PDB file of C-alpha atoms in Angstrom:
ATOM      1  CA  MET A 773      -7.546  41.409 -12.936  1.00  0.00           C
ATOM      2  CA  SER A 774      -4.255  42.645 -11.506  1.00  0.00           C
ATOM      3  CA  PRO A 775      -2.182  40.979  -8.763  1.00  0.00           C
ATOM      4  CA  GLY A 776      -3.450  43.674  -6.423  1.00  0.00           C
ATOM      5  CA  ASP A 777      -7.010  42.590  -7.137  1.00  0.00           C
ATOM      6  CA  ALA A 778      -6.106  39.093  -5.944  1.00  0.00           C
ATOM      7  CA  GLY A 779      -5.054  40.507  -2.600  1.00  0.00           C
ATOM      8  CA  LEU A 780      -8.339  42.372  -2.252  1.00  0.00           C
ATOM      9  CA  LEU A 781     -10.290  39.231  -3.117  1.00  0.00           C
ATOM     10  CA  ALA A 782      -8.353  37.216  -0.566  1.00  0.00           C
ATOM     11  CA  ASP A 783      -8.939  39.897   2.065  1.00  0.00           C
ATOM     12  CA  LEU A 784     -12.658  39.782   1.326  1.00  0.00           C
ATOM     13  CA  ALA A 785     -12.647  35.989   1.546  1.00  0.00           C
ATOM     14  CA  THR A 786     -10.934  36.192   4.929  1.00  0.00           C
ATOM     15  CA  THR A 787     -13.474  38.746   6.178  1.00  0.00           C
ATOM     16  CA  LEU A 788     -16.357  36.523   5.094  1.00  0.00           C
ATOM     17  CA  LEU A 789     -14.668  33.558   6.731  1.00  0.00           C
ATOM     18  CA  GLY A 790     -14.599  35.448  10.007  1.00  0.00           C
ATOM     19  CA  GLN A 791     -18.336  36.008   9.595  1.00  0.00           C
ATOM     20  CA  LYS A 792     -18.861  32.268   8.977  1.00  0.00           C
ATOM     21  CA  ARG A 793     -20.084  32.970   5.442  1.00  0.00           C
ATOM     22  CA  HIS A 794     -18.056  30.070   4.139  1.00  0.00           C
ATOM     23  CA  ARG A 795     -19.550  29.567   0.691  1.00  0.00           C
ATOM     24  CA  GLU A 796     -19.221  33.222  -0.205  1.00  0.00           C
ATOM     25  CA  ALA A 797     -15.691  33.210   1.178  1.00  0.00           C
ATOM     26  CA  LEU A 798     -14.817  30.234  -0.995  1.00  0.00           C
ATOM     27  CA  THR A 799     -16.064  32.028  -4.117  1.00  0.00           C
ATOM     28  CA  PHE A 800     -13.728  34.983  -3.535  1.00  0.00           C
ATOM     29  CA  ALA A 801     -10.850  32.742  -2.482  1.00  0.00           C
ATOM     30  CA  ARG A 802     -11.165  30.800  -5.734  1.00  0.00           C
ATOM     31  CA  GLU A 803     -11.099  34.062  -7.695  1.00  0.00           C
ATOM     32  CA  ALA A 804      -7.981  35.204  -5.848  1.00  0.00           C
ATOM     33  CA  MET A 805      -6.312  31.893  -6.580  1.00  0.00           C
ATOM     34  CA  SER A 806      -7.206  32.113 -10.271  1.00  0.00           C
ATOM     35  CA  VAL A 807      -5.465  35.499 -10.491  1.00  0.00           C
ATOM     36  CA  ARG A 808      -2.338  34.428  -8.561  1.00  0.00           C
ATOM     37  CA  PRO A 809      -2.139  30.635  -8.948  1.00  0.00           C
ATOM     38  CA  GLU A 810       1.544  30.682  -8.057  1.00  0.00           C
ATOM     39  CA  LEU A 811       0.834  31.683  -4.437  1.00  0.00           C
ATOM     40  CA  ALA A 812       0.630  28.732  -2.054  1.00  0.00           C
ATOM     41  CA  ALA A 813      -1.309  30.758   0.522  1.00  0.00           C
ATOM     42  CA  TYR A 814      -4.288  31.180  -1.830  1.00  0.00           C
ATOM     43  CA  HIS A 815      -4.421  27.466  -2.566  1.00  0.00           C
ATOM     44  CA  ALA A 816      -4.313  26.835   1.172  1.00  0.00           C
ATOM     45  CA  LEU A 817      -7.146  29.262   1.799  1.00  0.00           C
ATOM     46  CA  VAL A 818      -9.303  27.548  -0.825  1.00  0.00           C
ATOM     47  CA  GLY A 819      -8.389  24.131   0.566  1.00  0.00           C
ATOM     48  CA  VAL A 820      -9.251  25.024   4.140  1.00  0.00           C
ATOM     49  CA  LEU A 821     -12.612  26.487   3.092  1.00  0.00           C
ATOM     50  CA  ALA A 822     -13.386  23.538   0.837  1.00  0.00           C
ATOM     51  CA  GLU A 823     -12.674  21.099   3.651  1.00  0.00           C
ATOM     52  CA  ALA A 824     -14.939  23.057   5.992  1.00  0.00           C
ATOM     53  CA  LEU A 825     -17.743  22.758   3.427  1.00  0.00           C
ATOM     54  CA  GLY A 826     -17.201  19.038   2.909  1.00  0.00           C
ATOM     55  CA  LEU A 827     -15.732  19.462  -0.576  1.00  0.00           C
ATOM     56  CA  ASP A 828     -13.074  16.842  -0.009  1.00  0.00           C
ATOM     57  CA  GLU A 829     -11.803  16.504  -3.574  1.00  0.00           C
ATOM     58  CA  GLU A 830     -11.209  20.229  -3.886  1.00  0.00           C
ATOM     59  CA  ALA A 831      -9.657  20.385  -0.422  1.00  0.00           C
ATOM     60  CA  GLU A 832      -7.297  17.540  -1.294  1.00  0.00           C
ATOM     61  CA  ARG A 833      -6.308  19.165  -4.580  1.00  0.00           C
ATOM     62  CA  GLU A 834      -5.665  22.644  -3.216  1.00  0.00           C
ATOM     63  CA  LEU A 835      -3.965  21.653   0.040  1.00  0.00           C
ATOM     64  CA  GLY A 836      -1.779  19.353  -2.025  1.00  0.00           C
ATOM     65  CA  ALA A 837      -1.023  22.195  -4.430  1.00  0.00           C
ATOM     66  CA  SER A 838      -0.128  24.480  -1.550  1.00  0.00           C
ATOM     67  CA  ARG A 839       2.272  21.852  -0.259  1.00  0.00           C
ATOM     68  CA  ALA A 840       3.842  21.386  -3.700  1.00  0.00           C
ATOM     69  CA  LEU A 841       4.271  25.140  -4.197  1.00  0.00           C
ATOM     70  CA  SER A 842       5.878  25.654  -0.783  1.00  0.00           C
ATOM     71  CA  PRO A 843       7.942  22.546   0.032  1.00  0.00           C
ATOM     72  CA  GLY A 844      10.116  24.631   2.333  1.00  0.00           C
ATOM     73  CA  ASP A 845       7.138  25.670   4.488  1.00  0.00           C
ATOM     74  CA  ALA A 846       6.572  23.198   7.320  1.00  0.00           C
ATOM     75  CA  GLU A 847       3.058  24.491   7.916  1.00  0.00           C
ATOM     76  CA  SER A 848       1.854  23.440   4.473  1.00  0.00           C
ATOM     77  CA  HIS A 849       2.924  19.867   5.228  1.00  0.00           C
ATOM     78  CA  VAL A 850       1.313  19.959   8.690  1.00  0.00           C
ATOM     79  CA  VAL A 851      -2.035  21.191   7.368  1.00  0.00           C
ATOM     80  CA  TYR A 852      -2.062  18.594   4.611  1.00  0.00           C
ATOM     81  CA  GLY A 853      -1.045  15.898   7.092  1.00  0.00           C
ATOM     82  CA  PHE A 854      -3.974  16.575   9.372  1.00  0.00           C
ATOM     83  CA  HIS A 855      -6.293  16.739   6.377  1.00  0.00           C
ATOM     84  CA  VAL A 856      -5.412  13.230   5.230  1.00  0.00           C
ATOM     85  CA  LEU A 857      -5.225  11.915   8.799  1.00  0.00           C
ATOM     86  CA  ARG A 858      -8.831  12.980   9.291  1.00  0.00           C
ATOM     87  CA  GLN A 859      -9.676  10.802   6.292  1.00  0.00           C
ATOM     88  CA  GLY A 860      -7.964   7.798   7.890  1.00  0.00           C
ATOM     89  CA  ARG A 861      -4.977   7.881   5.529  1.00  0.00           C
ATOM     90  CA  ALA A 862      -2.348   7.458   8.218  1.00  0.00           C
ATOM     91  CA  ALA A 863       0.512   6.392   5.949  1.00  0.00           C
ATOM     92  CA  VAL A 864       0.106   9.479   3.739  1.00  0.00           C
ATOM     93  CA  ALA A 865      -0.191  11.680   6.817  1.00  0.00           C
ATOM     94  CA  GLU A 866       2.988  10.172   8.246  1.00  0.00           C
ATOM     95  CA  GLY A 867       4.876  11.192   5.104  1.00  0.00           C
ATOM     96  CA  ALA A 868       3.565  14.739   5.279  1.00  0.00           C
ATOM     97  CA  PHE A 869       4.504  15.146   8.942  1.00  0.00           C
ATOM     98  CA  ARG A 870       7.978  13.736   8.297  1.00  0.00           C
ATOM     99  CA  ASP A 871       8.371  16.278   5.468  1.00  0.00           C
ATOM    100  CA  ALA A 872       7.385  19.027   7.905  1.00  0.00           C
ATOM    101  CA  LEU A 873       9.986  17.851  10.414  1.00  0.00           C
ATOM    102  CA  ARG A 874      12.690  17.796   7.766  1.00  0.00           C
ATOM    103  CA  VAL A 875      11.946  21.466   7.184  1.00  0.00           C
ATOM    104  CA  ASP A 876      11.507  22.372  10.862  1.00  0.00           C
ATOM    105  CA  PRO A 877      12.549  19.702  13.402  1.00  0.00           C
ATOM    106  CA  GLN A 878      11.286  21.909  16.235  1.00  0.00           C
ATOM    107  CA  ARG A 879       7.681  22.093  15.039  1.00  0.00           C
ATOM    108  CA  PRO A 880       5.606  20.576  17.895  1.00  0.00           C
ATOM    109  CA  GLU A 881       2.452  20.226  15.778  1.00  0.00           C
ATOM    110  CA  ALA A 882       4.377  18.080  13.297  1.00  0.00           C
ATOM    111  CA  HIS A 883       5.608  15.813  16.106  1.00  0.00           C
ATOM    112  CA  HIS A 884       2.046  15.620  17.409  1.00  0.00           C
ATOM    113  CA  GLY A 885       0.627  14.709  14.019  1.00  0.00           C
ATOM    114  CA  LEU A 886       3.336  12.149  13.396  1.00  0.00           C
ATOM    115  CA  ALA A 887       2.647  10.511  16.772  1.00  0.00           C
ATOM    116  CA  ARG A 888      -1.045  10.265  15.897  1.00  0.00           C
ATOM    117  CA  ALA A 889      -0.328   8.796  12.475  1.00  0.00           C
ATOM    118  CA  LEU A 890       2.083   6.239  13.926  1.00  0.00           C
ATOM    119  CA  ALA A 891      -0.351   5.243  16.652  1.00  0.00           C
ATOM    120  CA  GLU A 892      -3.141   4.871  14.122  1.00  0.00           C
ATOM    121  CA  ARG A 893      -0.934   2.480  12.174  1.00  0.00           C
ATOM    122  CA  GLY A 894      -0.153   0.522  15.358  1.00  0.00           C
ATOM    123  CA  ALA A 895       3.485   1.683  15.630  1.00  0.00           C
ATOM    124  CA  LEU A 896       3.041   2.521  19.305  1.00  0.00           C
ATOM    125  CA  ALA A 897       6.681   2.333  20.399  1.00  0.00           C
ATOM    126  CA  GLU A 898       7.807   4.997  17.919  1.00  0.00           C
ATOM    127  CA  ALA A 899       4.647   7.011  18.551  1.00  0.00           C
ATOM    128  CA  ARG A 900       5.533   7.222  22.257  1.00  0.00           C
ATOM    129  CA  ILE A 901       8.963   8.635  21.430  1.00  0.00           C
ATOM    130  CA  VAL A 902       7.572  11.190  18.989  1.00  0.00           C
ATOM    131  CA  TRP A 903       4.817  12.236  21.421  1.00  0.00           C
ATOM    132  CA  LYS A 904       7.427  12.846  24.131  1.00  0.00           C
ATOM    133  CA  ASP A 905       9.291  15.046  21.650  1.00  0.00           C
ATOM    134  CA  ALA A 906       6.082  17.023  21.012  1.00  0.00           C
ATOM    135  CA  LEU A 907       5.543  17.557  24.722  1.00  0.00           C
ATOM    136  CA  SER A 908       9.153  18.561  25.301  1.00  0.00           C
ATOM    137  CA  LEU A 909       8.744  21.241  22.640  1.00  0.00           C
ATOM    138  CA  ASP A 910       5.330  22.375  23.886  1.00  0.00           C
ATOM    139  CA  PRO A 911       4.340  21.084  27.351  1.00  0.00           C
ATOM    140  CA  SER A 912       0.918  22.741  26.997  1.00  0.00           C
ATOM    141  CA  MET A 913      -0.022  20.440  24.130  1.00  0.00           C
ATOM    142  CA  ILE A 914      -2.789  18.070  25.208  1.00  0.00           C
ATOM    143  CA  ASP A 915      -4.276  15.115  23.352  1.00  0.00           C
ATOM    144  CA  LEU A 916      -6.060  12.866  25.822  1.00  0.00           C
ATOM    145  CA  ARG A 917      -6.959  10.269  23.218  1.00  0.00           C
ATOM    146  CA  LEU A 918      -3.372   9.885  22.159  1.00  0.00           C
ATOM    147  CA  GLN A 919      -2.100   9.816  25.724  1.00  0.00           C
ATOM    148  CA  ARG A 920      -4.505   7.056  26.669  1.00  0.00           C
ATOM    149  CA  ALA A 921      -3.581   5.105  23.567  1.00  0.00           C
ATOM    150  CA  LEU A 922       0.109   5.269  24.278  1.00  0.00           C
ATOM    151  CA  ASP A 923       0.108   4.977  28.071  1.00  0.00           C
ATOM    152  CA  PRO A 924      -3.394   4.633  29.557  1.00  0.00           C
ATOM    153  CA  ALA A 925      -2.015   3.476  32.927  1.00  0.00           C
ATOM    154  CA  ALA A 926      -0.075   6.714  33.289  1.00  0.00           C
ATOM    155  CA  ALA A 927      -3.287   8.549  32.481  1.00  0.00           C
ATOM    156  CA  GLY A 928      -4.777   6.984  35.605  1.00  0.00           C
ATOM    157  CA  ASP A 929      -7.164   4.545  33.959  1.00  0.00           C
ATOM    158  CA  TRP A 930      -6.025   0.978  34.676  1.00  0.00           C
ATOM    159  CA  ARG A 931      -9.159  -0.604  33.164  1.00  0.00           C
ATOM    160  CA  THR A 932      -8.454   1.143  29.891  1.00  0.00           C
ATOM    161  CA  ALA A 933      -4.831   0.057  30.185  1.00  0.00           C
ATOM    162  CA  LEU A 934      -5.869  -3.594  30.397  1.00  0.00           C
ATOM    163  CA  ALA A 935      -8.300  -3.404  27.514  1.00  0.00           C
ATOM    164  CA  SER A 936      -6.731  -0.840  25.208  1.00  0.00           C
ATOM    165  CA  MET A 937      -4.100  -2.725  23.246  1.00  0.00           C
ATOM    166  CA  PRO A 938      -6.483  -4.783  21.087  1.00  0.00           C
ATOM    167  CA  HIS A 939      -8.523  -1.599  20.600  1.00  0.00           C
ATOM    168  CA  TRP A 940      -5.625   0.457  19.442  1.00  0.00           C
ATOM    169  CA  LEU A 941      -4.197  -2.099  17.111  1.00  0.00           C
ATOM    170  CA  SER A 942      -7.281  -1.717  14.967  1.00  0.00           C
ATOM    171  CA  ILE A 943      -6.738   1.325  12.792  1.00  0.00           C
ATOM    172  CA  GLY A 944      -8.459   4.524  13.699  1.00  0.00           C
ATOM    173  CA  LEU A 945     -10.640   3.383  16.613  1.00  0.00           C
ATOM    174  CA  ALA A 946      -9.814   6.296  18.815  1.00  0.00           C
ATOM    175  CA  LEU A 947      -7.606   8.306  16.513  1.00  0.00           C
ATOM    176  CA  GLY A 948      -9.833   8.387  13.457  1.00  0.00           C
ATOM    177  CA  GLY A 949     -11.559  11.624  14.449  1.00  0.00           C
ATOM    178  CA  MET A 950     -10.023  15.049  14.763  1.00  0.00           C
ATOM    179  CA  SER A 951     -12.026  16.428  17.639  1.00  0.00           C
ATOM    180  CA  ALA A 952     -11.518  20.121  18.075  1.00  0.00           C
ATOM    181  CA  ALA A 953     -12.113  19.578  21.778  1.00  0.00           C
ATOM    182  CA  LEU A 954      -8.994  17.427  22.001  1.00  0.00           C
ATOM    183  CA  LEU A 955      -6.700  18.627  19.243  1.00  0.00           C
ATOM    184  CA  PHE A 956      -4.595  21.552  20.377  1.00  0.00           C
ATOM    185  CA  PRO A 957      -7.305  24.007  21.376  1.00  0.00           C
ATOM    186  CA  TRP A 958      -4.535  25.692  23.360  1.00  0.00           C
ATOM    187  CA  VAL A 959      -2.094  26.017  20.493  1.00  0.00           C
ATOM    188  CA  ALA A 960      -2.123  28.887  18.022  1.00  0.00           C
ATOM    189  CA  ILE A 961      -0.513  27.823  14.765  1.00  0.00           C
ATOM    190  CA  PRO A 962       0.646  30.581  12.446  1.00  0.00           C
ATOM    191  CA  PHE A 963      -0.618  29.639   9.014  1.00  0.00           C
ATOM    192  CA  PHE A 964       1.478  30.740   6.051  1.00  0.00           C
ATOM    193  CA  ALA A 965       1.580  34.507   6.303  1.00  0.00           C
ATOM    194  CA  GLY A 966      -0.279  37.203   7.976  1.00  0.00           C
ATOM    195  CA  ALA A 967      -3.732  38.516   7.659  1.00  0.00           C
ATOM    196  CA  ILE A 968      -4.946  36.449   4.731  1.00  0.00           C
ATOM    197  CA  VAL A 969      -4.531  32.871   5.876  1.00  0.00           C
ATOM    198  CA  GLY A 970      -4.234  33.224   9.673  1.00  0.00           C
ATOM    199  CA  PRO A 971      -8.013  33.379  10.221  1.00  0.00           C
ATOM    200  CA  ALA A 972      -8.452  30.414   7.883  1.00  0.00           C
ATOM    201  CA  MET A 973      -6.106  28.349  10.032  1.00  0.00           C
ATOM    202  CA  ARG A 974      -7.941  29.318  13.201  1.00  0.00           C
ATOM    203  CA  PHE A 975     -11.224  28.328  11.555  1.00  0.00           C
ATOM    204  CA  TRP A 976      -9.706  25.003  10.432  1.00  0.00           C
ATOM    205  CA  LEU A 977      -8.574  24.197  13.957  1.00  0.00           C
ATOM    206  CA  ASP A 978     -11.947  25.091  15.439  1.00  0.00           C
ATOM    207  CA  HIS A 979     -14.165  23.276  12.954  1.00  0.00           C
ATOM    208  CA  ARG A 980     -12.557  19.932  12.144  1.00  0.00           C
ATOM    209  CA  SER A 981     -15.273  17.325  12.314  1.00  0.00           C
ATOM    210  CA  PRO A 982     -15.027  14.616  15.012  1.00  0.00           C
TER     211      PRO A 982
END
């Protein structure tokens, strides 16, 4: 197959993704990646689809490969960070989000992810600072779980404020899930480039398991 064929395969995978035909989409995405293995976007597309289908080992491998192939792309670090955070691997996620911020210090999603990872590890003081940075960059960003973890009294729930600290010092109690209802449903994140991977990113945001 030619490099042009890889683009057609990726386009077909993206079309099938939009139709929620995830397994078929993954088949074509894998073929595209096999033709152009040097392209981070194709690894990302395979990784996002694999994660959606519960193929965690493949998702880990391909999202990691995408990150390695595009170290100067903050989005690759952000996507990988949320992938490992969903698995409860807060320390690994923290590293990925810090890598994203080294590339793009103004990336609100990276600040958001870093705040979640820090809070999950019990580093609440630093998490509060990072979360304020996220909100200053994007005031529309909402994460009620994180807000209650970091300052439940300010969220208007004094009972939670009294009881929350022991809760939140145990890893992942309220941050272990990645509920699509709470994780930036109002934020559109451009994913790698253009028409191929953008729909995959939107799917990833909409379908992360709680």
